[in-house]
PDB file of C-alpha atoms in Angstrom:
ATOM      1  CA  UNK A  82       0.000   0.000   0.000  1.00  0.00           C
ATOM      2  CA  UNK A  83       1.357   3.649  -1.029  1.00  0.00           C
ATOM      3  CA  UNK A  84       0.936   6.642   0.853  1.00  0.00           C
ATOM      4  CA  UNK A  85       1.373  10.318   0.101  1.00  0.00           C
ATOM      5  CA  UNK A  86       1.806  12.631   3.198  1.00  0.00           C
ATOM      6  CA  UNK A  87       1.874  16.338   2.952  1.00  0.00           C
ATOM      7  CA  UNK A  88       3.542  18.568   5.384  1.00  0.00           C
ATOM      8  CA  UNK A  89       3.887  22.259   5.379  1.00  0.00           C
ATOM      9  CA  UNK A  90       0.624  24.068   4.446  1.00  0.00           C
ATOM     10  CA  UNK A  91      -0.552  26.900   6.819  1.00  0.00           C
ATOM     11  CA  UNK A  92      -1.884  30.614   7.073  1.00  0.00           C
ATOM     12  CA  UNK A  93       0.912  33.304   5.539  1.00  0.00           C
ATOM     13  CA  UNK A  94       0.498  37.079   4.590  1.00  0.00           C
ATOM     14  CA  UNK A  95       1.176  38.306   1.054  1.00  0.00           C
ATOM     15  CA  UNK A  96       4.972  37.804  -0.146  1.00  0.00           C
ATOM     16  CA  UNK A  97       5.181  35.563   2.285  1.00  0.00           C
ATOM     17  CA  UNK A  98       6.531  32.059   1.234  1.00  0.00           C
ATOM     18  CA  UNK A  99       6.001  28.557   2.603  1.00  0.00           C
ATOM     19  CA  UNK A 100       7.368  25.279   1.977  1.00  0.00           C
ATOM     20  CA  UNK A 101       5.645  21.753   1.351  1.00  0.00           C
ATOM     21  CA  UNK A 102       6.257  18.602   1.302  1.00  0.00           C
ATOM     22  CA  UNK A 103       4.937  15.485  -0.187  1.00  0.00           C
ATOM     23  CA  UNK A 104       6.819  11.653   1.108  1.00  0.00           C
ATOM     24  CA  UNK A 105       5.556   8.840  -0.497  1.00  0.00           C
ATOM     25  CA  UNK A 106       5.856   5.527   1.454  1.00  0.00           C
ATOM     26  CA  UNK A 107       4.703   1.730   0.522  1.00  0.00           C
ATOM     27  CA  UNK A 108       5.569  -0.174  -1.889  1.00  0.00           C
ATOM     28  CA  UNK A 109       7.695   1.456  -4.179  1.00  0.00           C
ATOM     29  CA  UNK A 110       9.498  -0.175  -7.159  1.00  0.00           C
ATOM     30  CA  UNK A 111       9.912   2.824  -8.887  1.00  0.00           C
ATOM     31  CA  UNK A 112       8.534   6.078  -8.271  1.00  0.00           C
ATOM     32  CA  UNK A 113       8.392   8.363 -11.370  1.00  0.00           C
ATOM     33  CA  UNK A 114       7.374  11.828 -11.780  1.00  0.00           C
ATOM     34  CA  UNK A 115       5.720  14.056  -8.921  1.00  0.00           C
ATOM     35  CA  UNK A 116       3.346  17.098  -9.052  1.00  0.00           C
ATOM     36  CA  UNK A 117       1.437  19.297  -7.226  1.00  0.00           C
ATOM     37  CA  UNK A 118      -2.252  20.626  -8.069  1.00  0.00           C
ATOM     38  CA  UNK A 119      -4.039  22.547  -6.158  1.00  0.00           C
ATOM     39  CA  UNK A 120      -8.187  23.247  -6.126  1.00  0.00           C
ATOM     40  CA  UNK A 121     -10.451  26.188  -4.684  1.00  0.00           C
ATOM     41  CA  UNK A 122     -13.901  25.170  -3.605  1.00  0.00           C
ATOM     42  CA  UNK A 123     -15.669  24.786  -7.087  1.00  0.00           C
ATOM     43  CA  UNK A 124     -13.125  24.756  -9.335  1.00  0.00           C
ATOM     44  CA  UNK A 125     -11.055  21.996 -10.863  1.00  0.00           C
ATOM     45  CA  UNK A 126      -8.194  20.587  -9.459  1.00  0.00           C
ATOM     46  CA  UNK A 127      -5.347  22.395 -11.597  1.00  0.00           C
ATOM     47  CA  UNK A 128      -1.766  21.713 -12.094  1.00  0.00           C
ATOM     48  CA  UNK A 129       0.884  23.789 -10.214  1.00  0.00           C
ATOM     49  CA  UNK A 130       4.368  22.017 -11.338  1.00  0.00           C
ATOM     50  CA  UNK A 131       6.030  18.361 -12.001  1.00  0.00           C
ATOM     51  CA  UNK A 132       8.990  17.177 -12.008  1.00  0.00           C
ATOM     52  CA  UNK A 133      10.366  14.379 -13.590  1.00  0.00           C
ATOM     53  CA  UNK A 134      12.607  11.446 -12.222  1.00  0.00           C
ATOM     54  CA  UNK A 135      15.270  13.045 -13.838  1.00  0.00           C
ATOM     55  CA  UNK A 136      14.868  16.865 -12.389  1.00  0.00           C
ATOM     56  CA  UNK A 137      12.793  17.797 -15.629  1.00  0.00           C
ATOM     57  CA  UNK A 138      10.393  20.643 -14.397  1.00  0.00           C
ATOM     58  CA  UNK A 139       7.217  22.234 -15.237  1.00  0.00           C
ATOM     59  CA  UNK A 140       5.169  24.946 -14.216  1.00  0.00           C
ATOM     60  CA  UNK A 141       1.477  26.823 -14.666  1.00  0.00           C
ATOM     61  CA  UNK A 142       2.251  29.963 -15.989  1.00  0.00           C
ATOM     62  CA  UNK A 143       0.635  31.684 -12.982  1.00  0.00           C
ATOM     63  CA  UNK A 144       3.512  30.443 -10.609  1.00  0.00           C
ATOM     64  CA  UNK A 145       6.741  30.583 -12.813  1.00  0.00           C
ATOM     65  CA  UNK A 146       9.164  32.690 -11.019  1.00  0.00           C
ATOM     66  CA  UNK A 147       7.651  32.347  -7.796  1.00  0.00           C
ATOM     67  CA  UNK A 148       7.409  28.647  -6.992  1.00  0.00           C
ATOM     68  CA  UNK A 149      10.058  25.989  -7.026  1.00  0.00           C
ATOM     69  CA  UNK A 150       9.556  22.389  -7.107  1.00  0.00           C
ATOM     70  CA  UNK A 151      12.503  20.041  -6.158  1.00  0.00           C
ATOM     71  CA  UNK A 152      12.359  16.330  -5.161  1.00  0.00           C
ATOM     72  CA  UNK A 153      15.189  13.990  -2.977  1.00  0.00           C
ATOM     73  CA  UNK A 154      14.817  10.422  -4.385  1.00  0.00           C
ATOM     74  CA  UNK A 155      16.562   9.013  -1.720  1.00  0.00           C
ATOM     75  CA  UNK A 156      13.900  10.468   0.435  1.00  0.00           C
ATOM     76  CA  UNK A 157      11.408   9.673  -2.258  1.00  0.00           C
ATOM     77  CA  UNK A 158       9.845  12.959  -1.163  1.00  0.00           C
ATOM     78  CA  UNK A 159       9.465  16.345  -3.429  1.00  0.00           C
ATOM     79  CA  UNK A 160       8.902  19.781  -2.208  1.00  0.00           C
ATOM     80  CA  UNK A 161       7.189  22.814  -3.281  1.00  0.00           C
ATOM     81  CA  UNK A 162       8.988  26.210  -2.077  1.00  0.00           C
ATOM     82  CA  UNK A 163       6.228  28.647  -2.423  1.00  0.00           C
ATOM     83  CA  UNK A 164       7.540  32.655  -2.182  1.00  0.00           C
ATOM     84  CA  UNK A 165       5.778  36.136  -3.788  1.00  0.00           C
ATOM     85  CA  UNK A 166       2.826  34.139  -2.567  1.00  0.00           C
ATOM     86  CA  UNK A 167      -0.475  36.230  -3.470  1.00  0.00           C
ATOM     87  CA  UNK A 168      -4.187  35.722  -2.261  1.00  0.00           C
ATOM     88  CA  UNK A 169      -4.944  33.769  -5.508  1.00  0.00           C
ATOM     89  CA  UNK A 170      -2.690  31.122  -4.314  1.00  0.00           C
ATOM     90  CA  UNK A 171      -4.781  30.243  -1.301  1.00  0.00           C
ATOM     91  CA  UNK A 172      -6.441  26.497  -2.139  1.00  0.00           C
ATOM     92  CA  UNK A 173      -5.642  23.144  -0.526  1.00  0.00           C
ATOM     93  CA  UNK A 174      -2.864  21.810  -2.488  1.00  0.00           C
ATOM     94  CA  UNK A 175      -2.507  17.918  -3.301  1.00  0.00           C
ATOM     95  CA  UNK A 176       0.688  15.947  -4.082  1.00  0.00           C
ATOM     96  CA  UNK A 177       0.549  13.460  -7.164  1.00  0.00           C
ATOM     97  CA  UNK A 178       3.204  10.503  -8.013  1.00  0.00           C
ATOM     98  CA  UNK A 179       3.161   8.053 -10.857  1.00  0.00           C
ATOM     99  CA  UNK A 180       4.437   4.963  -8.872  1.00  0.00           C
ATOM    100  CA  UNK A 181       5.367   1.454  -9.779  1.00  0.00           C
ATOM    101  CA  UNK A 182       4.911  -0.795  -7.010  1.00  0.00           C
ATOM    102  CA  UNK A 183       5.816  -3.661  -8.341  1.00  0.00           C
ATOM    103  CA  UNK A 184       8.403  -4.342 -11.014  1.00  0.00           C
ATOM    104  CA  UNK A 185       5.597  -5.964 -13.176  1.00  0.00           C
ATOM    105  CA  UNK A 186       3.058  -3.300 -12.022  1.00  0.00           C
ATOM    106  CA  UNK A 187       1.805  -0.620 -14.486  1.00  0.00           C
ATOM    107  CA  UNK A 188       2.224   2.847 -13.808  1.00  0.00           C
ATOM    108  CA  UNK A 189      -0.088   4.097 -11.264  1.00  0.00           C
ATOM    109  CA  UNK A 190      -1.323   7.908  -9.967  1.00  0.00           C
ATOM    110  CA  UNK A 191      -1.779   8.556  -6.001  1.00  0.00           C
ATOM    111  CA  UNK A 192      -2.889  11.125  -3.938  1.00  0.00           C
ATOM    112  CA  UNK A 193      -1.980  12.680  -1.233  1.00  0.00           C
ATOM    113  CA  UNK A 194      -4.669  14.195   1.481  1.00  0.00           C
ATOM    114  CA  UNK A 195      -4.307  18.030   0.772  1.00  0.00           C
ATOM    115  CA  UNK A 196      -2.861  20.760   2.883  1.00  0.00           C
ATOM    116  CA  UNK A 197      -4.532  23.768   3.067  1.00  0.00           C
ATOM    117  CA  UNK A 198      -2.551  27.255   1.950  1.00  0.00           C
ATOM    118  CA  UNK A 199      -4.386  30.636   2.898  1.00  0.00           C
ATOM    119  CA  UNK A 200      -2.661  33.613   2.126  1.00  0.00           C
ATOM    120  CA  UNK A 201      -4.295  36.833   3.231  1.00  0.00           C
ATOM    121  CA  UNK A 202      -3.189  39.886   5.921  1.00  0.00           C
TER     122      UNK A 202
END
């Protein structure tokens, strides 16, 4: 069984910057590229940035500049380093890994709970 556990969210004022992070932990053959998304209350859930197993990145256009994602494989964890944040960027943000379990396993998505990000003075 895989699990995604996010760590980091919280309440911070504009240009204020947070960090999260995602760990994965399970069964894990391979664990290929990571993501965050993030959803307001009804709205889709909408990608923020990915990043490859081999460091490839991308972003929404709406974050490039401000937000960095970054991953430690040995840690099989990723992180999101948030900064400039603005009140547009308050949703509850969910890690996403494409995970292998097994080495004859296909590909497969998970989800982490969410962690909430409010920005607002």
């Amino acid at each position: 069984q895989v699990q995604l556990v996010e760590s980091g969210g919280g309440l911070v004022q504009p240009g204020g910057s947070l960090r999260l992070s995602c760990a994965a932990s399970g069964s894990i053959f391979r664990l290929n590229a990571m993501g965050w998304y993030r959803q307001v209350p009804g709205k889709e859930r909408d990608l923020v940035a990915r990043i490859t197993s081999g460091g490839s990145t991308n972003y929404a256009d709406s974050v490039k500049g401000r937000f960095t994602i970054s991953r430690d494989n040995a840690k099989n964890t990723v992180y999101l380093q948030l900064n400039s944040l603005k009140p547009e960027d308050t949703a509850v943000y969910y890690c996403n890994a494409d995970i292998t379990e097994y080495y004859w396993s296909n590909n497969t998505p998970y989800w982490g709970q969410g962690t909430q990000v409010t920005v607002s003075s």
